[in-house]
Structure formats: structure tokens, C-alpha cells
Amino acid sequence: MELIVFITLLGLGYFFGRLAEKRHFKSTHDREKLHLRLPTTSLKRPMGTLPPVTESSLVSGNVVISVDYCKRILAGLRNIFGGQVSAYETLVDRARREAILRMKESCPTATQLINLRIETSSISKGAKQQIGSVEVLAYATALYCRPEA
Amino acid sequence: MFLTNTEDIPGKTIQVCKGVVSGSTVRAKHAGRDIMASIKNIFGGELVAYTELLSESRDEAISRMKQEAQELGANAIVNVRFSTSSVAAGAAEIYVYGTAVVVK
């Protein structure tokens, strides 16, 4: 009985997890293209010379993403042998890109984003009932410039 | 109240430094949401309930920090940093800190 439950969970996780991940990567890719024109740096000063800055504000974007059941089992197996855990690599990649996109989407009129910082933390529910999820917060200072006449 | 995570505010000059201000909050989601998250955890994907929880608590922490800065008579906070830690099962602590300054 337990085996059946396990295999069902594994199958569900594999199927839906893959589908969701594929869809998410596609949407991330498309939205990243839209936001290419907004320069973002992790420098403390703006890049190049900017027209006088009229306004600056703190902008942020966050997301919590969890890994599916199948990947968690695979990662657990990988833990025995060691090496690259690609199941979790895609998870954090998705989360980071999504957080940055949300941050950019919250300030469509900004001229430039400077001092980008990314912070990752895991939200676990204790050892027994683990939720393999990560939270990513991206924050930056948005600069708004007077449009050049 | 201006907030930036850079050391100064572009286009403005810092006149007086008022010291470090901070705000923190610890929040947990009710059990129903936790169960939903556990189910979602089988399929993978975004846990919307937790995303909302954390962004709400971040806003709360920021407003506490702003209040502290206002009491000091500052009109801006520079060099803002966020930090998150999970205190207990299902609860998260959000801490935000920065330097309160007077700008002109």
C-alpha cells in the first residue's frame, strides 16, 4: 500500500512538476525579453551618464518556489553519491529569475536599477515534514530620470 | 520618506546622519495554508500563500522601520538591507535595517 502511494506521488510529481517547470521557463524567457531595455546593475553608482535624477525608490520582488516530489527523491539519491544536484539548480534558477522579473515589473517607468541585491532563504518545516522550498528576494534602487527634451 | 539601498540618494545630498533604524516581524500562516502548501509540494511550483506571507511581513517590517526613522526626525533611509530567517516550523522572521538620514 505504501509503495503504491509512493509511486503515485513520484509519478504525479514527475509529470506535473516537469510540465510546470517547462511552462515557467518559457514564460520567464519571454518576459525577460520584454524587460531587456531596463538596465540593471549591482553597482553602487549608475552606469554611464544619466540625465538629472528626479526620483529614486526602493523596489523589490519576491517568490517562494517548491521542488516537486520526484525531484526531491532524486536529490536525496544524489546526496548519497555526491555531485551536482541539478534538481535543485533549476529550482533556484527559476526562483531568482522570477524574483528579478517581478521586481522589474513593479517599476516599468524606471530609467535604471542600481545596487541589485539577491537574497535566498529556505523555508523548511522541520526535519520530519520537509517542504523543500526556497524564497528569493531581489531588491534594488530604481532611478527615475527626467526624459530628455 | 525616501528609501534606497545605495549609500546616498542620487540627486540629493545627505546633511545629517541619525543612526541605524530597523524593523522586524515574525509571522506564521494558519494551518490550512500550511496543508495546502504541503499538497503543492508534491507537484512543485510557486507557493503563492508563502509568497504573500513574506511580502506582507516585509511591508510590515519596512513600515516599522519608517516609523522609527520618523521619530528620529529623518526624512530618508539609505543603505537598506533585508534579512530573512526561519525561526520555527512554518514561521519566518523578516528583519530590515538601514541608516536614517536627513537629505536635502
XYZ file of C-alpha atoms in Angstrom:
253
model
C 0.000 0.000 0.000
C 2.731 2.410 0.974
C 4.602 1.534 -2.173
C 1.573 2.395 -4.304
C 1.249 5.779 -2.611
C 4.937 6.405 -3.085
C 4.879 5.526 -6.767
C 1.743 7.607 -7.344
C 3.337 10.620 -5.669
C 6.501 10.081 -7.667
C 4.540 9.894 -10.918
C 2.413 12.930 -10.121
C 5.473 14.910 -9.128
C 7.362 13.897 -12.247
C 4.527 14.687 -14.626
C 3.135 17.906 -13.177
C 6.491 19.155 -11.971
C 8.008 18.866 -15.428
C 5.016 20.488 -17.066
C 5.016 23.399 -14.639
C 8.751 23.888 -14.914
C 8.692 23.907 -18.694
C 5.863 26.413 -18.758
C 7.556 28.600 -16.194
C 10.880 28.637 -18.049
C 9.094 29.629 -21.240
C 7.198 32.484 -19.620
C 10.350 33.644 -17.827
C 12.218 33.676 -21.116
C 9.508 35.704 -22.857
C 9.176 38.207 -20.047
C 12.924 38.640 -19.742
C 12.977 39.701 -23.390
C 10.383 42.391 -22.657
C 12.447 43.835 -19.827
C 15.806 43.845 -21.587
C 15.636 47.590 -22.079
C 15.741 48.329 -18.365
C 19.424 48.336 -17.390
C 20.081 46.664 -14.073
C 23.404 46.523 -12.268
C 24.752 45.521 -8.920
C 26.987 48.601 -8.897
C 26.514 51.341 -6.360
C 26.597 54.105 -8.920
C 24.593 54.393 -12.108
C 26.166 53.168 -15.316
C 27.165 55.825 -17.829
C 25.991 59.388 -17.559
C 22.375 59.903 -16.725
C 20.208 62.989 -17.050
C 19.378 64.531 -13.640
C 17.653 62.020 -11.372
C 14.255 63.240 -10.249
C 13.242 60.384 -8.040
C 14.661 57.232 -6.534
C 12.950 54.473 -4.644
C 13.460 51.020 -3.244
C 11.872 48.296 -5.353
C 11.654 44.609 -4.576
C 10.224 41.347 -5.828
C 9.913 38.041 -4.053
C 8.820 34.493 -4.785
C 8.599 31.172 -2.958
C 9.015 28.106 -5.150
C 8.959 24.495 -4.056
C 10.502 21.466 -5.648
C 8.268 18.551 -6.703
C 8.185 15.138 -5.036
C 10.056 13.312 -7.749
C 12.923 15.769 -7.755
C 13.180 15.648 -4.005
C 13.650 11.880 -4.136
C 16.207 12.224 -6.915
C 18.081 14.842 -4.931
C 18.006 12.536 -1.927
C 19.605 9.783 -4.014
C 22.167 12.225 -5.344
C 23.065 13.047 -1.767
C 24.420 9.541 -1.337
C 26.813 9.697 -4.266
C 27.589 13.383 -4.188
C 27.958 15.644 -7.184
C 25.877 18.191 -8.973
C 22.231 18.279 -7.862
C 20.584 19.611 -10.993
C 17.104 19.184 -9.496
C 17.810 21.984 -7.064
C 19.841 24.038 -9.523
C 16.821 24.558 -11.746
C 14.721 25.389 -8.687
C 16.906 28.253 -7.509
C 17.438 29.448 -11.072
C 13.683 29.675 -11.593
C 13.184 31.447 -8.291
C 15.922 34.042 -8.881
C 14.839 34.902 -12.387
C 11.211 35.166 -11.308
C 12.080 37.447 -8.381
C 14.125 39.764 -10.597
C 11.321 39.868 -13.154
C 8.735 40.738 -10.515
C 10.964 43.495 -9.265
C 11.335 44.907 -12.785
C 7.610 44.613 -13.423
C 6.911 46.707 -10.337
C 8.699 49.741 -11.816
C 8.104 49.858 -15.574
C 8.886 53.589 -15.845
C 12.302 53.489 -14.168
C 15.377 54.546 -16.146
C 17.858 52.318 -14.401
C 18.048 49.905 -11.491
C 21.190 50.048 -9.402
C 22.610 48.153 -6.458
C 20.710 44.942 -7.103
C 20.907 42.524 -4.203
C 19.537 38.999 -4.167
C 18.808 37.142 -1.007
C 17.890 33.468 -0.779
C 16.465 31.669 2.213
C 14.917 28.279 2.692
C 11.607 27.780 4.399
C 11.669 24.348 5.913
C 9.054 22.782 8.081
C 11.305 20.787 10.357
C 13.064 17.542 9.720
C 10.053 15.282 9.568
C 7.724 17.071 7.222
C 10.067 18.837 4.917
C 8.969 21.436 2.474
C 11.796 21.796 0.018
C 11.193 25.359 -0.935
C 13.274 28.452 -1.382
C 12.385 32.059 -1.026
C 14.199 34.575 -3.152
C 14.024 38.293 -2.618
C 15.508 40.683 -5.145
C 15.775 44.347 -4.281
C 17.327 47.371 -5.883
C 17.158 51.136 -6.097
C 15.146 52.399 -9.041
C 16.224 55.690 -10.555
C 13.752 57.823 -12.461
C 15.160 60.476 -14.752
C 13.576 63.408 -16.414
C 13.035 62.450 -20.037
C 15.386 64.331 -22.316
C 13.559 67.013 -24.228
C 10.275 59.204 3.184
C 12.911 58.143 0.673
C 14.212 54.602 0.811
C 17.211 53.377 -1.138
C 19.672 50.569 -0.808
C 22.548 52.684 -2.104
C 24.822 54.693 0.149
C 23.411 58.003 -0.978
C 20.384 59.274 -2.798
C 21.164 60.299 -6.370
C 20.286 63.943 -6.915
C 20.199 64.742 -3.189
C 22.788 65.384 -0.509
C 22.885 63.894 2.957
C 23.056 66.566 5.656
C 22.667 64.775 8.981
C 23.088 61.131 9.859
C 20.648 59.949 12.517
C 21.905 56.401 13.057
C 20.710 52.894 12.374
C 16.992 52.119 12.280
C 15.439 48.692 11.950
C 12.157 46.860 11.869
C 11.348 43.217 12.284
C 8.356 40.921 12.291
C 7.747 37.212 12.815
C 4.796 35.730 11.005
C 3.209 32.341 10.515
C 0.478 31.178 8.203
C -2.542 29.326 9.552
C -2.585 25.543 9.403
C -4.960 25.383 6.436
C -2.488 27.232 4.274
C 0.308 25.001 5.528
C -1.619 21.919 4.443
C -2.232 23.474 1.028
C 1.474 24.157 0.757
C 2.262 20.544 1.614
C -0.028 19.368 -1.178
C 1.506 21.848 -3.592
C 4.845 20.482 -2.554
C 4.097 17.192 -4.329
C 3.611 18.913 -7.669
C 6.187 21.621 -7.245
C 5.755 25.216 -8.321
C 5.124 28.502 -6.649
C 3.678 28.537 -3.140
C 1.531 31.640 -3.510
C 0.442 31.616 0.132
C 4.027 31.850 1.319
C 4.966 34.462 -1.255
C 2.130 36.640 0.024
C 3.006 35.951 3.640
C 6.578 37.059 3.166
C 5.796 40.129 1.119
C 3.183 41.243 3.691
C 5.617 40.795 6.527
C 8.269 42.671 4.609
C 5.914 45.616 4.178
C 5.168 45.479 7.890
C 8.864 45.472 8.790
C 9.511 48.395 6.434
C 6.682 50.421 7.958
C 8.073 49.814 11.461
C 11.480 50.934 10.292
C 9.991 54.052 8.700
C 8.193 54.882 11.914
C 11.401 54.650 13.874
C 13.116 56.926 11.372
C 10.293 59.434 11.587
C 10.609 59.555 15.364
C 14.283 60.418 14.900
C 13.323 63.247 12.598
C 14.856 61.724 9.471
C 13.354 62.071 6.025
C 15.182 59.242 4.253
C 16.676 55.821 4.911
C 19.738 54.799 2.946
C 21.617 51.518 2.623
C 18.553 49.405 3.380
C 19.254 45.676 3.801
C 16.855 42.765 4.191
C 17.418 39.565 6.036
C 15.202 36.519 6.478
C 15.481 33.636 8.869
C 13.130 30.796 9.718
C 12.647 30.846 13.465
C 10.385 27.838 13.866
C 8.380 25.469 11.687
C 6.172 27.499 9.369
C 7.211 30.865 10.769
C 9.612 33.346 9.282
C 11.366 36.345 10.690
C 11.903 39.301 8.438
C 14.398 41.898 9.507
C 15.088 45.104 7.679
C 17.610 47.740 8.650
C 19.100 50.900 7.274
C 20.622 54.243 8.136
C 18.269 57.124 8.850
C 19.444 60.406 7.384
C 18.235 63.889 6.649
C 18.584 64.788 2.986
C 18.039 67.929 1.066
